[in-house]
Amino acid sequence: MFLEQFADFNSICIQCHDSPDADALGAGYGLYAYFTSKGKDVHLIYAGEHQMTKPSLLMMVDKLQIPVEYVTELPEHDILVTVDCQYEGGNITPLAAKKVAMIDHHPVCVDTDEWCFIFPEFGSCCTVVWELLQEVGYAVNEDRKVATALYYGLYSDTGELSEIYYPADRQMRDSLKIDRECVEQMIHANLLREELQIAGEALTDYYYDEKLRFALLHTKPCDPNLLGVISDLVNCVATIDYCVVYNETPIGYKMSVRSTNMNLPASDLAEYVSRGIGSGGGHINKAGGMIMKQMLALQYPQTEVEQILRERLQQYISEASC
């Protein structure tokens, strides 16, 4: 069992990626609760240039009493565990560590060993942590704050639960006993006024293929939920059958994919456009994915990601429509 490997360490430091989101915070909190229950000295931290300012995340930390700290150097530790990221993977400040373990749900982009548990098929890192906690028999639902944090992490990283396609994601969603009032409060504090402008700019300047009836939209860096909000809106346009909304992250490009064609599912579209350069999947009408910068650099060193997405969409829709 993966978590049992940590039994011999007395002090454990859990590091979220820079500018942590709800998934990183929820996953880190789940591990914090488990290691604390085992009598370990535990720190939950994040680093980077900016401290958290997003209202929903500040509310999450406050209401669920998540003991996360902003640091410029690691506290004393025997081992560092990175969550929702990979050490030296690009979206985490690689603070000097004695020993490193990794728990993540993004495609592998660094060298790994037995101290790494990375499962790209899962919709959230919270699901990965939940699965590990189930494996060791940890009763997540005995602490409603932890259960709520894990749920909200999944909610935030899967387009408000619309992009769940792995059984473990559904199992966790259905089994957690959460504080629903708290979740509703966080949901309604989830978007910033600046993100309305980001959505407006993306909806004003986008690529549209009139023949194949698909739209491709790029946004400035923003919360993953906003990608889903924009793609749902585009999906309502009568002359658009497929859309991909994407933005850049430190390690790659996050995508939200929609389809109104039952014969060409969004899940297949997401899988195709990310094939060999990331991962993707989902449901018939809603899906998501991630394209990794390192994989792009190897296969398409001189090509812009917009061109790659456009060409792959054109190729797949054309072939599937024949």
mmCIF file of C-alpha atoms in Angstrom:
data_model
loop_
_atom_site.group_PDB
_atom_site.id
_atom_site.type_symbol
_atom_site.label_atom_id
_atom_site.label_comp_id
_atom_site.label_asym_id
_atom_site.label_seq_id
_atom_site.Cartn_x
_atom_site.Cartn_y
_atom_site.Cartn_z
ATOM 1 C CA MET A 1 0.000 0.000 0.000
ATOM 2 C CA PHE A 2 1.458 3.316 -1.104
ATOM 3 C CA LEU A 3 0.771 5.368 2.035
ATOM 4 C CA GLU A 4 2.209 2.706 4.347
ATOM 5 C CA GLN A 5 5.649 3.536 2.932
ATOM 6 C CA PHE A 6 5.575 6.735 4.996
ATOM 7 C CA ALA A 7 5.359 4.953 8.358
ATOM 8 C CA ASP A 8 9.062 5.455 9.117
ATOM 9 C CA PHE A 9 9.017 9.227 8.567
ATOM 10 C CA ASN A 10 8.266 11.427 11.584
ATOM 11 C CA SER A 11 7.973 14.798 9.849
ATOM 12 C CA ILE A 12 6.167 15.112 6.527
ATOM 13 C CA CYS A 13 5.798 18.239 4.407
ATOM 14 C CA ILE A 14 2.970 18.321 1.837
ATOM 15 C CA GLN A 15 3.431 20.874 -0.936
ATOM 16 C CA CYS A 16 0.657 22.032 -3.271
ATOM 17 C CA HIS A 17 1.543 23.549 -6.625
ATOM 18 C CA ASP A 18 2.077 27.306 -6.829
ATOM 19 C CA SER A 19 -1.146 29.346 -6.730
ATOM 20 C CA PRO A 20 -3.012 26.267 -5.462
ATOM 21 C CA ASP A 21 -6.534 25.528 -6.635
ATOM 22 C CA ALA A 22 -9.312 23.681 -4.820
ATOM 23 C CA ASP A 23 -8.086 20.289 -6.036
ATOM 24 C CA ALA A 24 -4.571 20.819 -4.689
ATOM 25 C CA LEU A 25 -5.884 22.140 -1.369
ATOM 26 C CA GLY A 26 -8.406 19.318 -0.976
ATOM 27 C CA ALA A 27 -5.874 16.616 -1.834
ATOM 28 C CA GLY A 28 -3.273 18.131 0.452
ATOM 29 C CA TYR A 29 -5.780 18.422 3.302
ATOM 30 C CA GLY A 30 -6.795 14.784 2.926
ATOM 31 C CA LEU A 31 -3.168 13.684 3.235
ATOM 32 C CA TYR A 32 -2.608 16.106 6.126
ATOM 33 C CA ALA A 33 -5.522 14.601 8.045
ATOM 34 C CA TYR A 34 -4.304 11.063 7.455
ATOM 35 C CA PHE A 35 -0.667 11.644 8.417
ATOM 36 C CA THR A 36 -1.730 13.658 11.473
ATOM 37 C CA SER A 37 -3.907 10.752 12.597
ATOM 38 C CA LYS A 38 -0.770 8.609 12.511
ATOM 39 C CA GLY A 39 1.013 10.933 14.934
ATOM 40 C CA LYS A 40 3.225 12.574 12.311
ATOM 41 C CA ASP A 41 4.470 16.152 12.416
ATOM 42 C CA VAL A 42 2.846 17.508 9.249
ATOM 43 C CA HIS A 43 3.035 20.796 7.340
ATOM 44 C CA LEU A 44 0.768 21.684 4.401
ATOM 45 C CA ILE A 45 2.387 24.399 2.287
ATOM 46 C CA TYR A 46 2.599 26.190 -1.037
ATOM 47 C CA ALA A 47 5.175 28.592 -2.475
ATOM 48 C CA GLY A 48 5.637 30.706 -5.595
ATOM 49 C CA GLU A 49 5.339 34.397 -6.450
ATOM 50 C CA HIS A 50 1.734 34.907 -5.411
ATOM 51 C CA GLN A 51 -0.370 34.089 -2.384
ATOM 52 C CA MET A 52 -3.993 33.003 -2.755
ATOM 53 C CA THR A 53 -6.555 35.751 -3.361
ATOM 54 C CA LYS A 54 -9.499 33.910 -4.967
ATOM 55 C CA PRO A 55 -12.574 34.325 -2.712
ATOM 56 C CA SER A 56 -13.764 30.719 -2.988
ATOM 57 C CA LEU A 57 -10.324 29.374 -2.005
ATOM 58 C CA LEU A 58 -9.966 31.755 0.925
ATOM 59 C CA MET A 59 -13.456 30.677 2.006
ATOM 60 C CA MET A 60 -12.466 27.017 1.581
ATOM 61 C CA VAL A 61 -9.393 27.446 3.778
ATOM 62 C CA ASP A 62 -11.365 29.380 6.412
ATOM 63 C CA LYS A 63 -14.550 27.330 6.637
ATOM 64 C CA LEU A 64 -12.862 23.914 6.380
ATOM 65 C CA GLN A 65 -9.979 24.976 8.627
ATOM 66 C CA ILE A 66 -7.302 23.882 6.181
ATOM 67 C CA PRO A 67 -3.925 24.609 7.839
ATOM 68 C CA VAL A 68 -2.119 25.609 4.650
ATOM 69 C CA GLU A 69 0.931 27.889 4.910
ATOM 70 C CA TYR A 70 2.625 30.118 2.335
ATOM 71 C CA VAL A 71 6.405 29.635 2.556
ATOM 72 C CA THR A 72 9.644 30.628 0.862
ATOM 73 C CA GLU A 73 11.574 27.639 2.190
ATOM 74 C CA LEU A 74 10.629 24.177 3.399
ATOM 75 C CA PRO A 75 9.918 23.607 7.087
ATOM 76 C CA GLU A 76 11.996 20.913 8.778
ATOM 77 C CA HIS A 77 10.995 17.565 7.252
ATOM 78 C CA ASP A 78 12.003 13.979 6.603
ATOM 79 C CA ILE A 79 10.148 13.762 3.289
ATOM 80 C CA LEU A 80 8.349 16.138 0.931
ATOM 81 C CA VAL A 81 5.109 15.008 -0.754
ATOM 82 C CA THR A 82 3.933 17.059 -3.728
ATOM 83 C CA VAL A 83 0.213 16.946 -4.521
ATOM 84 C CA ASP A 84 -1.604 17.780 -7.770
ATOM 85 C CA CYS A 85 1.791 18.371 -9.372
ATOM 86 C CA GLN A 86 5.161 16.780 -9.992
ATOM 87 C CA TYR A 87 8.420 17.980 -8.434
ATOM 88 C CA GLU A 88 10.284 20.104 -11.008
ATOM 89 C CA GLY A 89 7.303 19.639 -13.329
ATOM 90 C CA GLY A 90 6.971 23.361 -14.042
ATOM 91 C CA ASN A 91 4.057 24.492 -11.862
ATOM 92 C CA ILE A 92 5.708 24.090 -8.470
ATOM 93 C CA THR A 93 8.601 25.961 -6.877
ATOM 94 C CA PRO A 94 11.169 23.156 -6.344
ATOM 95 C CA LEU A 95 12.292 23.890 -2.793
ATOM 96 C CA ALA A 96 15.334 21.921 -1.646
ATOM 97 C CA ALA A 97 14.092 18.646 -0.157
ATOM 98 C CA LYS A 98 15.696 15.675 1.582
ATOM 99 C CA LYS A 99 13.451 13.149 -0.162
ATOM 100 C CA VAL A 100 10.528 13.599 -2.546
ATOM 101 C CA ALA A 101 7.303 11.683 -3.153
ATOM 102 C CA MET A 102 4.605 12.680 -5.649
ATOM 103 C CA ILE A 103 0.837 12.208 -5.813
ATOM 104 C CA ASP A 104 -0.843 13.555 -8.946
ATOM 105 C CA HIS A 105 -3.441 13.033 -11.694
ATOM 106 C CA HIS A 106 -1.713 14.775 -14.602
ATOM 107 C CA PRO A 107 0.239 12.964 -17.326
ATOM 108 C CA VAL A 108 3.729 12.008 -16.154
ATOM 109 C CA CYS A 109 6.259 14.697 -17.082
ATOM 110 C CA VAL A 110 9.232 13.869 -14.803
ATOM 111 C CA ASP A 111 11.244 10.816 -13.825
ATOM 112 C CA THR A 112 9.328 8.638 -11.369
ATOM 113 C CA ASP A 113 10.011 5.844 -8.888
ATOM 114 C CA GLU A 114 8.180 3.829 -6.223
ATOM 115 C CA TRP A 115 7.516 7.045 -4.276
ATOM 116 C CA CYS A 116 5.279 8.357 -7.048
ATOM 117 C CA PHE A 117 1.560 7.611 -7.373
ATOM 118 C CA ILE A 118 0.343 9.297 -10.553
ATOM 119 C CA PHE A 119 -2.972 8.363 -12.123
ATOM 120 C CA PRO A 120 -3.861 10.559 -15.142
ATOM 121 C CA GLU A 121 -7.196 8.815 -15.695
ATOM 122 C CA PHE A 122 -8.659 10.323 -12.519
ATOM 123 C CA GLY A 123 -10.535 13.599 -12.855
ATOM 124 C CA SER A 124 -8.916 15.132 -9.790
ATOM 125 C CA CYS A 125 -5.998 14.666 -7.441
ATOM 126 C CA CYS A 126 -8.578 14.562 -4.652
ATOM 127 C CA THR A 127 -9.815 11.295 -6.166
ATOM 128 C CA VAL A 128 -6.272 9.915 -6.166
ATOM 129 C CA VAL A 129 -5.892 10.787 -2.476
ATOM 130 C CA TRP A 130 -9.353 9.398 -1.669
ATOM 131 C CA GLU A 131 -8.421 6.132 -3.369
ATOM 132 C CA LEU A 132 -5.210 5.913 -1.335
ATOM 133 C CA LEU A 133 -7.106 6.654 1.888
ATOM 134 C CA GLN A 134 -9.626 3.919 1.072
ATOM 135 C CA GLU A 135 -6.758 1.510 0.498
ATOM 136 C CA VAL A 136 -5.414 2.016 4.036
ATOM 137 C CA GLY A 137 -8.869 2.005 5.617
ATOM 138 C CA TYR A 138 -8.947 5.661 6.637
ATOM 139 C CA ALA A 139 -12.525 6.754 7.435
ATOM 140 C CA VAL A 140 -12.804 9.966 5.413
ATOM 141 C CA ASN A 141 -16.434 10.611 6.341
ATOM 142 C CA GLU A 142 -15.623 10.828 10.040
ATOM 143 C CA ASP A 143 -14.346 14.338 9.335
ATOM 144 C CA ARG A 144 -16.902 16.248 7.289
ATOM 145 C CA LYS A 145 -14.429 19.048 6.626
ATOM 146 C CA VAL A 146 -12.021 16.654 4.895
ATOM 147 C CA ALA A 147 -14.861 15.009 2.968
ATOM 148 C CA THR A 148 -16.123 18.415 1.840
ATOM 149 C CA ALA A 149 -12.643 19.510 0.756
ATOM 150 C CA LEU A 150 -12.180 16.372 -1.355
ATOM 151 C CA TYR A 151 -15.614 16.822 -2.932
ATOM 152 C CA TYR A 152 -15.029 20.477 -3.779
ATOM 153 C CA GLY A 153 -11.648 19.643 -5.286
ATOM 154 C CA LEU A 154 -13.314 17.133 -7.611
ATOM 155 C CA TYR A 155 -16.129 19.573 -8.367
ATOM 156 C CA SER A 156 -13.699 22.315 -9.326
ATOM 157 C CA ASP A 157 -11.389 20.198 -11.487
ATOM 158 C CA THR A 158 -14.129 18.468 -13.498
ATOM 159 C CA GLY A 159 -16.185 21.384 -14.784
ATOM 160 C CA GLU A 160 -18.667 21.311 -11.897
ATOM 161 C CA LEU A 161 -18.764 17.481 -12.046
ATOM 162 C CA SER A 162 -19.715 17.550 -15.741
ATOM 163 C CA GLU A 163 -16.420 15.992 -16.871
ATOM 164 C CA ILE A 164 -16.333 12.908 -14.649
ATOM 165 C CA TYR A 165 -15.521 9.799 -16.676
ATOM 166 C CA TYR A 166 -13.597 7.445 -14.377
ATOM 167 C CA PRO A 167 -15.481 5.137 -11.969
ATOM 168 C CA ALA A 168 -13.431 6.206 -8.938
ATOM 169 C CA ASP A 169 -14.481 9.841 -9.454
ATOM 170 C CA ARG A 170 -18.137 8.836 -9.376
ATOM 171 C CA GLN A 171 -17.614 6.549 -6.394
ATOM 172 C CA MET A 172 -15.993 9.295 -4.372
ATOM 173 C CA ARG A 173 -18.637 11.837 -5.360
ATOM 174 C CA ASP A 174 -21.446 9.523 -4.277
ATOM 175 C CA SER A 175 -19.857 8.281 -1.049
ATOM 176 C CA LEU A 176 -18.675 11.500 0.577
ATOM 177 C CA LYS A 177 -20.780 13.011 3.368
ATOM 178 C CA ILE A 178 -20.291 16.711 2.844
ATOM 179 C CA ASP A 179 -21.348 20.089 4.199
ATOM 180 C CA ARG A 180 -23.602 21.070 1.295
ATOM 181 C CA GLU A 181 -24.235 24.579 2.610
ATOM 182 C CA CYS A 182 -20.488 25.212 2.628
ATOM 183 C CA VAL A 183 -20.108 23.822 -0.897
ATOM 184 C CA GLU A 184 -22.895 26.091 -2.174
ATOM 185 C CA GLN A 185 -21.237 29.114 -0.595
ATOM 186 C CA MET A 186 -17.915 28.282 -2.246
ATOM 187 C CA ILE A 187 -19.570 27.675 -5.617
ATOM 188 C CA HIS A 188 -21.225 31.095 -5.545
ATOM 189 C CA ALA A 189 -17.903 32.757 -4.715
ATOM 190 C CA ASN A 190 -16.102 30.903 -7.469
ATOM 191 C CA LEU A 191 -15.740 33.504 -10.235
ATOM 192 C CA LEU A 192 -14.069 36.899 -10.048
ATOM 193 C CA ARG A 193 -15.301 39.998 -11.857
ATOM 194 C CA GLU A 194 -12.075 39.935 -13.890
ATOM 195 C CA GLU A 195 -13.065 36.504 -15.177
ATOM 196 C CA LEU A 196 -16.169 37.991 -16.779
ATOM 197 C CA GLN A 197 -13.804 40.069 -18.874
ATOM 198 C CA ILE A 198 -11.712 36.989 -19.705
ATOM 199 C CA ALA A 199 -14.866 35.191 -20.871
ATOM 200 C CA GLY A 200 -15.972 38.218 -22.898
ATOM 201 C CA GLU A 201 -12.618 38.452 -24.689
ATOM 202 C CA ALA A 202 -12.646 34.729 -25.521
ATOM 203 C CA LEU A 203 -16.191 34.942 -26.876
ATOM 204 C CA THR A 204 -15.336 37.992 -28.985
ATOM 205 C CA ASP A 205 -12.210 36.630 -30.671
ATOM 206 C CA TYR A 206 -12.366 32.936 -31.601
ATOM 207 C CA TYR A 207 -11.860 30.570 -34.534
ATOM 208 C CA TYR A 208 -14.945 29.150 -36.244
ATOM 209 C CA ASP A 209 -14.968 26.504 -38.974
ATOM 210 C CA GLU A 210 -18.210 27.081 -40.868
ATOM 211 C CA LYS A 211 -17.968 23.856 -42.877
ATOM 212 C CA LEU A 212 -17.225 21.514 -39.963
ATOM 213 C CA ARG A 213 -19.237 23.583 -37.455
ATOM 214 C CA PHE A 214 -16.685 23.750 -34.655
ATOM 215 C CA ALA A 215 -15.336 26.633 -32.574
ATOM 216 C CA LEU A 216 -11.936 26.962 -30.918
ATOM 217 C CA LEU A 217 -11.544 29.502 -28.138
ATOM 218 C CA HIS A 218 -8.466 30.530 -26.162
ATOM 219 C CA THR A 219 -8.684 32.290 -22.808
ATOM 220 C CA LYS A 220 -6.195 33.997 -20.587
ATOM 221 C CA PRO A 221 -5.111 31.937 -17.537
ATOM 222 C CA CYS A 222 -8.144 31.411 -15.322
ATOM 223 C CA ASP A 223 -9.898 28.967 -13.042
ATOM 224 C CA PRO A 224 -10.747 25.659 -14.830
ATOM 225 C CA ASN A 225 -14.417 26.206 -13.999
ATOM 226 C CA LEU A 226 -14.507 29.219 -16.295
ATOM 227 C CA LEU A 227 -13.528 27.037 -19.258
ATOM 228 C CA GLY A 228 -16.606 24.918 -18.594
ATOM 229 C CA VAL A 229 -18.832 27.971 -18.243
ATOM 230 C CA ILE A 230 -17.647 29.322 -21.599
ATOM 231 C CA SER A 231 -17.880 25.984 -23.424
ATOM 232 C CA ASP A 232 -21.411 25.416 -22.116
ATOM 233 C CA LEU A 233 -22.438 28.805 -23.477
ATOM 234 C CA VAL A 234 -20.826 28.175 -26.886
ATOM 235 C CA ASN A 235 -22.493 24.771 -26.952
ATOM 236 C CA CYS A 236 -25.884 26.543 -27.070
ATOM 237 C CA VAL A 237 -25.148 28.253 -30.409
ATOM 238 C CA ALA A 238 -27.301 26.719 -33.154
ATOM 239 C CA THR A 239 -24.560 26.668 -35.796
ATOM 240 C CA ILE A 240 -21.856 25.151 -33.568
ATOM 241 C CA ASP A 241 -21.782 21.389 -33.051
ATOM 242 C CA TYR A 242 -18.382 21.104 -31.331
ATOM 243 C CA CYS A 243 -16.220 23.438 -29.318
ATOM 244 C CA VAL A 244 -12.907 23.390 -27.480
ATOM 245 C CA VAL A 245 -12.056 26.094 -24.962
ATOM 246 C CA TYR A 246 -8.494 26.049 -23.667
ATOM 247 C CA ASN A 247 -5.945 28.067 -21.762
ATOM 248 C CA GLU A 248 -2.320 27.858 -20.789
ATOM 249 C CA THR A 249 -1.102 26.560 -17.430
ATOM 250 C CA PRO A 250 2.513 26.321 -16.233
ATOM 251 C CA ILE A 251 2.747 22.695 -17.401
ATOM 252 C CA GLY A 252 0.412 22.590 -20.390
ATOM 253 C CA TYR A 253 -2.970 23.531 -21.818
ATOM 254 C CA LYS A 254 -6.218 22.736 -20.023
ATOM 255 C CA MET A 255 -9.184 21.985 -22.325
ATOM 256 C CA SER A 256 -12.944 21.897 -21.985
ATOM 257 C CA VAL A 257 -14.657 20.062 -24.847
ATOM 258 C CA ARG A 258 -18.313 20.004 -25.894
ATOM 259 C CA SER A 259 -20.299 18.190 -28.599
ATOM 260 C CA THR A 260 -23.964 18.233 -29.602
ATOM 261 C CA ASN A 261 -23.495 15.334 -32.038
ATOM 262 C CA MET A 262 -24.362 12.001 -30.412
ATOM 263 C CA ASN A 263 -22.416 10.195 -33.146
ATOM 264 C CA LEU A 264 -19.231 12.136 -32.422
ATOM 265 C CA PRO A 265 -18.934 12.243 -28.621
ATOM 266 C CA ALA A 266 -17.007 14.945 -26.823
ATOM 267 C CA SER A 267 -15.080 12.158 -25.052
ATOM 268 C CA ASP A 268 -13.734 10.834 -28.373
ATOM 269 C CA LEU A 269 -12.911 14.342 -29.526
ATOM 270 C CA ALA A 270 -10.987 15.119 -26.333
ATOM 271 C CA GLU A 271 -9.082 11.856 -26.562
ATOM 272 C CA TYR A 272 -8.160 12.425 -30.197
ATOM 273 C CA VAL A 273 -6.928 16.011 -29.959
ATOM 274 C CA SER A 274 -4.754 15.134 -26.936
ATOM 275 C CA ARG A 275 -3.498 11.767 -28.228
ATOM 276 C CA GLY A 276 0.257 11.436 -27.809
ATOM 277 C CA ILE A 277 0.619 14.901 -26.292
ATOM 278 C CA GLY A 278 -1.510 14.591 -23.154
ATOM 279 C CA SER A 279 -4.746 12.956 -22.053
ATOM 280 C CA GLY A 280 -8.471 13.519 -22.444
ATOM 281 C CA GLY A 281 -11.876 11.936 -22.090
ATOM 282 C CA GLY A 282 -15.331 12.413 -20.656
ATOM 283 C CA HIS A 283 -18.963 11.957 -21.599
ATOM 284 C CA ILE A 284 -20.952 12.105 -24.836
ATOM 285 C CA ASN A 285 -21.602 15.843 -24.657
ATOM 286 C CA LYS A 286 -19.009 17.080 -22.158
ATOM 287 C CA ALA A 287 -15.335 16.229 -21.795
ATOM 288 C CA GLY A 288 -11.974 17.685 -20.870
ATOM 289 C CA GLY A 289 -8.274 17.140 -21.190
ATOM 290 C CA MET A 290 -4.748 18.378 -20.727
ATOM 291 C CA ILE A 291 -2.024 18.843 -23.331
ATOM 292 C CA MET A 292 1.473 18.754 -21.841
ATOM 293 C CA LYS A 293 4.122 21.269 -22.880
ATOM 294 C CA GLN A 294 6.953 18.763 -22.649
ATOM 295 C CA MET A 295 5.181 16.382 -25.028
ATOM 296 C CA LEU A 296 4.400 19.229 -27.418
ATOM 297 C CA ALA A 297 8.029 20.330 -27.438
ATOM 298 C CA LEU A 298 9.146 16.841 -28.445
ATOM 299 C CA GLN A 299 6.602 16.253 -31.208
ATOM 300 C CA TYR A 300 5.822 19.784 -32.422
ATOM 301 C CA PRO A 301 8.813 21.965 -31.504
ATOM 302 C CA GLN A 302 7.993 24.751 -33.980
ATOM 303 C CA THR A 303 4.181 24.656 -33.993
ATOM 304 C CA GLU A 304 1.738 26.761 -31.984
ATOM 305 C CA VAL A 305 -0.772 24.824 -29.889
ATOM 306 C CA GLU A 306 -3.704 26.610 -31.592
ATOM 307 C CA GLN A 307 -2.614 25.291 -34.971
ATOM 308 C CA ILE A 308 -2.243 21.763 -33.586
ATOM 309 C CA LEU A 309 -5.719 21.838 -32.046
ATOM 310 C CA ARG A 310 -7.281 23.319 -35.176
ATOM 311 C CA GLU A 311 -5.702 20.731 -37.489
ATOM 312 C CA ARG A 312 -6.592 17.818 -35.214
ATOM 313 C CA LEU A 313 -10.182 18.998 -34.904
ATOM 314 C CA GLN A 314 -10.482 19.393 -38.660
ATOM 315 C CA GLN A 315 -8.982 15.975 -39.325
ATOM 316 C CA TYR A 316 -11.045 14.085 -36.768
ATOM 317 C CA ILE A 317 -14.395 15.722 -37.539
ATOM 318 C CA SER A 318 -13.848 15.319 -41.295
ATOM 319 C CA GLU A 319 -12.971 11.635 -40.988
ATOM 320 C CA ALA A 320 -15.727 10.886 -38.489
ATOM 321 C CA SER A 321 -18.343 12.611 -40.660
ATOM 322 C CA CYS A 322 -17.569 10.491 -43.739
#
